[in-house]
Amino acid sequence: MSALLEVRGLVKHFTLRPRLFDRLLGRPVRVVRAVDGVDFSIGHGETLGLVGESGCGKSTVGRAVLRLVEPTAGTVTLDGQSIGALSGKEMRRARRGLQVVFQDPFASLNPRRTVGQAVAEPLVNFGTGSPGEVRTEVERLFRRVGLSAEKVDRYPHEFSGGQRQRIGIARALALRPKLIVLDEPVSALDVMVQAQVINLLMDLQEEFGLAYLFIAHDLAVVEHISARVAVMYLGRIVEIADRTRLFTRPRHPYTKSLLSAVPVADPDTASGRIVLRGDLPSPVDPPGGCRFRTRCPIAQPICAERDPPLADVDGGHRVACHFAAEGPLAAAAG
């Protein structure tokens, strides 16, 4: 499968405002290493799930891919074109192929404008037709996402959370993009509505050939919708593999701990929960070597000395762990 999106060495650091005593004592400026060297690709029509704890940098990756925040370093290539080097006008044209659905559907809609105006906005901005043609297209988009066309003149507060998220999806579809970044699109919805929205996204993907970067923390949802899954920890991807391999045979200790935390429906089944020791380190001062070593149940001295690369251990299953490969050392560490 050819790559639609290629992300290589993506870095995004945020500089913190110096504190008074830091300035007086001449201390160096502190930097939040939100994303610190991320590599992945997404094929045409593919869904890549991106998971991890809150604060690991998932949403920042999505925003950097969209250039809603400017990357500190690295390259983002969409359909063979590096978008990092594009000027304002060139990036505006490129945005037709790159859209987003945000986590909070209410916050992403202007309460002073009708939902029809919200969906029409990208069509108007790119001059896709006359007012009548735009209106017709907006009504068609509403029907396609499961909403009545008669509701286009209503305001956001008149809709439920699930309906507002459908409106956000309709707006993202308006320009027929190639890739949509879905930033926790169902986390604010109840379980029944989550299922409806996920099924809608999968139907739309099949119909329009869309590719998704699906950012979430709900592993059950990610397993259902994703073809491949990437696991992030403290600004870096620690494991990436196809869905079946990652969920049935995880290699990284952090991935194993995440999967062990998924609730089991049968109360008589032993959970096998892996409880990590310690707290999540600060992205301002991450540990040297392997970033997970301070909480890892199999950490060894080498973990503090060397940062493991994200290496292929089994035909496309990439893991950043010194003990990911099968063998005596891995068995002893486990």
PDB file of N, CA and C in Angstrom, residues 65-130:
ATOM      1  N   VAL A  65       0.704  17.663  12.249  1.00  0.00           N
ATOM      2  CA  VAL A  65       0.463  17.139  10.905  1.00  0.00           C
ATOM      3  C   VAL A  65      -0.381  18.117  10.098  1.00  0.00           C
ATOM      4  N   LEU A  66      -1.363  18.745  10.759  1.00  0.00           N
ATOM      5  CA  LEU A  66      -2.247  19.706  10.099  1.00  0.00           C
ATOM      6  C   LEU A  66      -1.627  21.094   9.954  1.00  0.00           C
ATOM      7  N   ARG A  67      -0.495  21.298  10.614  1.00  0.00           N
ATOM      8  CA  ARG A  67       0.155  22.607  10.720  1.00  0.00           C
ATOM      9  C   ARG A  67      -0.730  23.624  11.429  1.00  0.00           C
ATOM     10  N   LEU A  68      -1.553  23.130  12.352  1.00  0.00           N
ATOM     11  CA  LEU A  68      -2.251  24.038  13.258  1.00  0.00           C
ATOM     12  C   LEU A  68      -1.272  24.551  14.304  1.00  0.00           C
ATOM     13  N   VAL A  69      -0.233  23.762  14.567  1.00  0.00           N
ATOM     14  CA  VAL A  69       0.951  24.235  15.281  1.00  0.00           C
ATOM     15  C   VAL A  69       2.138  23.919  14.377  1.00  0.00           C
ATOM     16  N   GLU A  70       3.114  24.802  14.347  1.00  0.00           N
ATOM     17  CA  GLU A  70       4.264  24.602  13.481  1.00  0.00           C
ATOM     18  C   GLU A  70       5.245  23.633  14.139  1.00  0.00           C
ATOM     19  N   PRO A  71       5.628  22.562  13.460  1.00  0.00           N
ATOM     20  CA  PRO A  71       6.602  21.627  14.027  1.00  0.00           C
ATOM     21  C   PRO A  71       7.939  22.307  14.291  1.00  0.00           C
ATOM     22  N   THR A  72       8.607  21.880  15.349  1.00  0.00           N
ATOM     23  CA  THR A  72       9.958  22.373  15.641  1.00  0.00           C
ATOM     24  C   THR A  72      10.962  21.780  14.663  1.00  0.00           C
ATOM     25  N   ALA A  73      10.759  20.528  14.292  1.00  0.00           N
ATOM     26  CA  ALA A  73      11.633  19.843  13.345  1.00  0.00           C
ATOM     27  C   ALA A  73      10.865  18.685  12.732  1.00  0.00           C
ATOM     28  N   GLY A  74      11.446  18.107  11.688  1.00  0.00           N
ATOM     29  CA  GLY A  74      10.838  16.959  11.036  1.00  0.00           C
ATOM     30  C   GLY A  74      10.094  17.325   9.767  1.00  0.00           C
ATOM     31  N   THR A  75       9.644  16.319   9.061  1.00  0.00           N
ATOM     32  CA  THR A  75       8.940  16.528   7.796  1.00  0.00           C
ATOM     33  C   THR A  75       7.588  15.824   7.808  1.00  0.00           C
ATOM     34  N   VAL A  76       6.614  16.461   7.172  1.00  0.00           N
ATOM     35  CA  VAL A  76       5.281  15.884   6.968  1.00  0.00           C
ATOM     36  C   VAL A  76       5.002  15.958   5.475  1.00  0.00           C
ATOM     37  N   THR A  77       4.822  14.792   4.862  1.00  0.00           N
ATOM     38  CA  THR A  77       4.614  14.720   3.420  1.00  0.00           C
ATOM     39  C   THR A  77       3.240  14.143   3.138  1.00  0.00           C
ATOM     40  N   LEU A  78       2.425  14.891   2.401  1.00  0.00           N
ATOM     41  CA  LEU A  78       1.077  14.453   2.040  1.00  0.00           C
ATOM     42  C   LEU A  78       1.022  14.216   0.540  1.00  0.00           C
ATOM     43  N   ASP A  79       0.804  12.956   0.173  1.00  0.00           N
ATOM     44  CA  ASP A  79       0.688  12.571  -1.234  1.00  0.00           C
ATOM     45  C   ASP A  79       1.894  13.047  -2.045  1.00  0.00           C
ATOM     46  N   GLY A  80       3.087  12.873  -1.465  1.00  0.00           N
ATOM     47  CA  GLY A  80       4.325  13.210  -2.149  1.00  0.00           C
ATOM     48  C   GLY A  80       4.769  14.651  -2.015  1.00  0.00           C
ATOM     49  N   GLN A  81       3.973  15.497  -1.373  1.00  0.00           N
ATOM     50  CA  GLN A  81       4.309  16.914  -1.236  1.00  0.00           C
ATOM     51  C   GLN A  81       4.603  17.244   0.216  1.00  0.00           C
ATOM     52  N   SER A  82       5.793  17.818   0.465  1.00  0.00           N
ATOM     53  CA  SER A  82       6.163  18.218   1.819  1.00  0.00           C
ATOM     54  C   SER A  82       5.401  19.481   2.182  1.00  0.00           C
ATOM     55  N   ILE A  83       4.514  19.395   3.183  1.00  0.00           N
ATOM     56  CA  ILE A  83       3.679  20.546   3.508  1.00  0.00           C
ATOM     57  C   ILE A  83       4.391  21.527   4.430  1.00  0.00           C
ATOM     58  N   GLY A  84       5.498  21.118   5.033  1.00  0.00           N
ATOM     59  CA  GLY A  84       6.214  22.014   5.937  1.00  0.00           C
ATOM     60  C   GLY A  84       6.845  23.193   5.231  1.00  0.00           C
ATOM     61  N   ALA A  85       7.171  23.028   3.952  1.00  0.00           N
ATOM     62  CA  ALA A  85       7.841  24.086   3.202  1.00  0.00           C
ATOM     63  C   ALA A  85       6.865  24.961   2.416  1.00  0.00           C
ATOM     64  N   LEU A  86       5.572  24.702   2.543  1.00  0.00           N
ATOM     65  CA  LEU A  86       4.595  25.441   1.745  1.00  0.00           C
ATOM     66  C   LEU A  86       4.369  26.840   2.305  1.00  0.00           C
ATOM     67  N   SER A  87       4.159  27.790   1.410  1.00  0.00           N
ATOM     68  CA  SER A  87       3.800  29.137   1.822  1.00  0.00           C
ATOM     69  C   SER A  87       2.349  29.156   2.286  1.00  0.00           C
ATOM     70  N   GLY A  88       1.894  30.323   2.768  1.00  0.00           N
ATOM     71  CA  GLY A  88       0.522  30.435   3.248  1.00  0.00           C
ATOM     72  C   GLY A  88      -0.491  30.086   2.182  1.00  0.00           C
ATOM     73  N   LYS A  89      -0.330  30.610   0.954  1.00  0.00           N
ATOM     74  CA  LYS A  89      -1.267  30.337  -0.127  1.00  0.00           C
ATOM     75  C   LYS A  89      -1.211  28.876  -0.551  1.00  0.00           C
ATOM     76  N   GLU A  90       0.003  28.330  -0.609  1.00  0.00           N
ATOM     77  CA  GLU A  90       0.146  26.928  -1.003  1.00  0.00           C
ATOM     78  C   GLU A  90      -0.456  25.999   0.049  1.00  0.00           C
ATOM     79  N   MET A  91      -0.265  26.346   1.319  1.00  0.00           N
ATOM     80  CA  MET A  91      -0.815  25.522   2.386  1.00  0.00           C
ATOM     81  C   MET A  91      -2.335  25.585   2.375  1.00  0.00           C
ATOM     82  N   ARG A  92      -2.871  26.739   2.031  1.00  0.00           N
ATOM     83  CA  ARG A  92      -4.329  26.872   1.952  1.00  0.00           C
ATOM     84  C   ARG A  92      -4.897  25.918   0.907  1.00  0.00           C
ATOM     85  N   ARG A  93      -4.225  25.814  -0.236  1.00  0.00           N
ATOM     86  CA  ARG A  93      -4.678  24.871  -1.265  1.00  0.00           C
ATOM     87  C   ARG A  93      -4.540  23.432  -0.789  1.00  0.00           C
ATOM     88  N   ALA A  94      -3.446  23.150  -0.075  1.00  0.00           N
ATOM     89  CA  ALA A  94      -3.213  21.786   0.405  1.00  0.00           C
ATOM     90  C   ALA A  94      -4.243  21.360   1.435  1.00  0.00           C
ATOM     91  N   ARG A  95      -4.829  22.322   2.131  1.00  0.00           N
ATOM     92  CA  ARG A  95      -5.796  21.985   3.180  1.00  0.00           C
ATOM     93  C   ARG A  95      -7.074  21.356   2.633  1.00  0.00           C
ATOM     94  N   ARG A  96      -7.297  21.448   1.342  1.00  0.00           N
ATOM     95  CA  ARG A  96      -8.454  20.771   0.765  1.00  0.00           C
ATOM     96  C   ARG A  96      -8.353  19.262   0.970  1.00  0.00           C
ATOM     97  N   GLY A  97      -7.131  18.763   0.991  1.00  0.00           N
ATOM     98  CA  GLY A  97      -6.947  17.326   1.147  1.00  0.00           C
ATOM     99  C   GLY A  97      -6.689  16.880   2.568  1.00  0.00           C
ATOM    100  N   LEU A  98      -6.745  17.812   3.516  1.00  0.00           N
ATOM    101  CA  LEU A  98      -6.341  17.522   4.895  1.00  0.00           C
ATOM    102  C   LEU A  98      -7.318  18.214   5.842  1.00  0.00           C
ATOM    103  N   GLN A  99      -8.189  17.440   6.495  1.00  0.00           N
ATOM    104  CA  GLN A  99      -9.217  18.015   7.349  1.00  0.00           C
ATOM    105  C   GLN A  99      -9.156  17.403   8.750  1.00  0.00           C
ATOM    106  N   VAL A 100      -9.981  17.936   9.672  1.00  0.00           N
ATOM    107  CA  VAL A 100      -9.931  17.507  11.068  1.00  0.00           C
ATOM    108  C   VAL A 100     -11.331  17.478  11.666  1.00  0.00           C
ATOM    109  N   VAL A 101     -11.540  16.525  12.579  1.00  0.00           N
ATOM    110  CA  VAL A 101     -12.733  16.482  13.418  1.00  0.00           C
ATOM    111  C   VAL A 101     -12.242  16.545  14.854  1.00  0.00           C
ATOM    112  N   PHE A 102     -12.704  17.545  15.593  1.00  0.00           N
ATOM    113  CA  PHE A 102     -12.188  17.787  16.941  1.00  0.00           C
ATOM    114  C   PHE A 102     -12.939  16.973  17.993  1.00  0.00           C
ATOM    115  N   GLN A 103     -12.354  16.925  19.183  1.00  0.00           N
ATOM    116  CA  GLN A 103     -12.906  16.133  20.278  1.00  0.00           C
ATOM    117  C   GLN A 103     -14.247  16.685  20.767  1.00  0.00           C
ATOM    118  N   ASP A 104     -14.319  17.977  20.969  1.00  0.00           N
ATOM    119  CA  ASP A 104     -15.529  18.594  21.518  1.00  0.00           C
ATOM    120  C   ASP A 104     -16.347  19.182  20.373  1.00  0.00           C
ATOM    121  N   PRO A 105     -17.432  18.533  19.987  1.00  0.00           N
ATOM    122  CA  PRO A 105     -18.195  19.023  18.837  1.00  0.00           C
ATOM    123  C   PRO A 105     -18.846  20.372  19.084  1.00  0.00           C
ATOM    124  N   PHE A 106     -19.163  20.702  20.337  1.00  0.00           N
ATOM    125  CA  PHE A 106     -19.812  21.988  20.612  1.00  0.00           C
ATOM    126  C   PHE A 106     -18.803  23.130  20.523  1.00  0.00           C
ATOM    127  N   ALA A 107     -17.594  22.907  21.062  1.00  0.00           N
ATOM    128  CA  ALA A 107     -16.571  23.946  21.028  1.00  0.00           C
ATOM    129  C   ALA A 107     -16.076  24.228  19.613  1.00  0.00           C
ATOM    130  N   SER A 108     -16.231  23.265  18.712  1.00  0.00           N
ATOM    131  CA  SER A 108     -15.741  23.447  17.344  1.00  0.00           C
ATOM    132  C   SER A 108     -16.761  24.124  16.438  1.00  0.00           C
ATOM    133  N   LEU A 109     -17.941  24.456  16.989  1.00  0.00           N
ATOM    134  CA  LEU A 109     -18.977  25.140  16.204  1.00  0.00           C
ATOM    135  C   LEU A 109     -19.241  26.522  16.790  1.00  0.00           C
ATOM    136  N   ASN A 110     -19.407  27.501  15.922  1.00  0.00           N
ATOM    137  CA  ASN A 110     -19.693  28.866  16.343  1.00  0.00           C
ATOM    138  C   ASN A 110     -21.161  28.960  16.772  1.00  0.00           C
ATOM    139  N   PRO A 111     -21.430  29.276  18.051  1.00  0.00           N
ATOM    140  CA  PRO A 111     -22.827  29.304  18.526  1.00  0.00           C
ATOM    141  C   PRO A 111     -23.670  30.393  17.873  1.00  0.00           C
ATOM    142  N   ARG A 112     -23.024  31.368  17.229  1.00  0.00           N
ATOM    143  CA  ARG A 112     -23.758  32.467  16.597  1.00  0.00           C
ATOM    144  C   ARG A 112     -24.100  32.185  15.141  1.00  0.00           C
ATOM    145  N   ARG A 113     -23.628  31.063  14.635  1.00  0.00           N
ATOM    146  CA  ARG A 113     -23.895  30.728  13.237  1.00  0.00           C
ATOM    147  C   ARG A 113     -24.691  29.429  13.185  1.00  0.00           C
ATOM    148  N   THR A 114     -25.520  29.296  12.172  1.00  0.00           N
ATOM    149  CA  THR A 114     -26.274  28.060  12.013  1.00  0.00           C
ATOM    150  C   THR A 114     -25.309  26.931  11.633  1.00  0.00           C
ATOM    151  N   VAL A 115     -25.751  25.714  11.879  1.00  0.00           N
ATOM    152  CA  VAL A 115     -24.893  24.571  11.539  1.00  0.00           C
ATOM    153  C   VAL A 115     -24.729  24.461  10.021  1.00  0.00           C
ATOM    154  N   GLY A 116     -25.735  24.913   9.285  1.00  0.00           N
ATOM    155  CA  GLY A 116     -25.603  24.923   7.828  1.00  0.00           C
ATOM    156  C   GLY A 116     -24.497  25.864   7.377  1.00  0.00           C
ATOM    157  N   GLN A 117     -24.401  27.026   8.026  1.00  0.00           N
ATOM    158  CA  GLN A 117     -23.327  27.959   7.697  1.00  0.00           C
ATOM    159  C   GLN A 117     -21.960  27.365   8.049  1.00  0.00           C
ATOM    160  N   ALA A 118     -21.898  26.598   9.153  1.00  0.00           N
ATOM    161  CA  ALA A 118     -20.636  25.975   9.550  1.00  0.00           C
ATOM    162  C   ALA A 118     -20.164  24.968   8.508  1.00  0.00           C
ATOM    163  N   VAL A 119     -21.081  24.156   8.012  1.00  0.00           N
ATOM    164  CA  VAL A 119     -20.723  23.155   7.005  1.00  0.00           C
ATOM    165  C   VAL A 119     -20.432  23.817   5.663  1.00  0.00           C
ATOM    166  N   ALA A 120     -21.110  24.914   5.385  1.00  0.00           N
ATOM    167  CA  ALA A 120     -20.912  25.609   4.109  1.00  0.00           C
ATOM    168  C   ALA A 120     -19.612  26.407   4.062  1.00  0.00           C
ATOM    169  N   GLU A 121     -19.069  26.737   5.222  1.00  0.00           N
ATOM    170  CA  GLU A 121     -17.911  27.628   5.269  1.00  0.00           C
ATOM    171  C   GLU A 121     -16.746  27.174   4.396  1.00  0.00           C
ATOM    172  N   PRO A 122     -16.297  25.914   4.458  1.00  0.00           N
ATOM    173  CA  PRO A 122     -15.194  25.523   3.574  1.00  0.00           C
ATOM    174  C   PRO A 122     -15.557  25.597   2.099  1.00  0.00           C
ATOM    175  N   LEU A 123     -16.810  25.307   1.772  1.00  0.00           N
ATOM    176  CA  LEU A 123     -17.243  25.390   0.380  1.00  0.00           C
ATOM    177  C   LEU A 123     -17.211  26.830  -0.110  1.00  0.00           C
ATOM    178  N   VAL A 124     -17.646  27.752   0.741  1.00  0.00           N
ATOM    179  CA  VAL A 124     -17.628  29.171   0.387  1.00  0.00           C
ATOM    180  C   VAL A 124     -16.198  29.687   0.289  1.00  0.00           C
ATOM    181  N   ASN A 125     -15.360  29.307   1.240  1.00  0.00           N
ATOM    182  CA  ASN A 125     -13.973  29.780   1.251  1.00  0.00           C
ATOM    183  C   ASN A 125     -13.218  29.386  -0.011  1.00  0.00           C
ATOM    184  N   PHE A 126     -13.536  28.213  -0.561  1.00  0.00           N
ATOM    185  CA  PHE A 126     -12.830  27.739  -1.747  1.00  0.00           C
ATOM    186  C   PHE A 126     -13.623  27.968  -3.036  1.00  0.00           C
ATOM    187  N   GLY A 127     -14.722  28.725  -2.926  1.00  0.00           N
ATOM    188  CA  GLY A 127     -15.476  29.116  -4.111  1.00  0.00           C
ATOM    189  C   GLY A 127     -15.940  27.954  -4.957  1.00  0.00           C
ATOM    190  N   THR A 128     -16.572  26.978  -4.315  1.00  0.00           N
ATOM    191  CA  THR A 128     -16.942  25.752  -5.028  1.00  0.00           C
ATOM    192  C   THR A 128     -18.259  25.846  -5.796  1.00  0.00           C
ATOM    193  N   GLY A 129     -18.981  26.960  -5.663  1.00  0.00           N
ATOM    194  CA  GLY A 129     -20.237  27.070  -6.396  1.00  0.00           C
ATOM    195  C   GLY A 129     -21.033  28.285  -5.972  1.00  0.00           C
ATOM    196  N   SER A 130     -22.189  28.452  -6.588  1.00  0.00           N
ATOM    197  CA  SER A 130     -23.085  29.554  -6.265  1.00  0.00           C
ATOM    198  C   SER A 130     -23.746  29.287  -4.920  1.00  0.00           C
TER     199      SER A 130
END
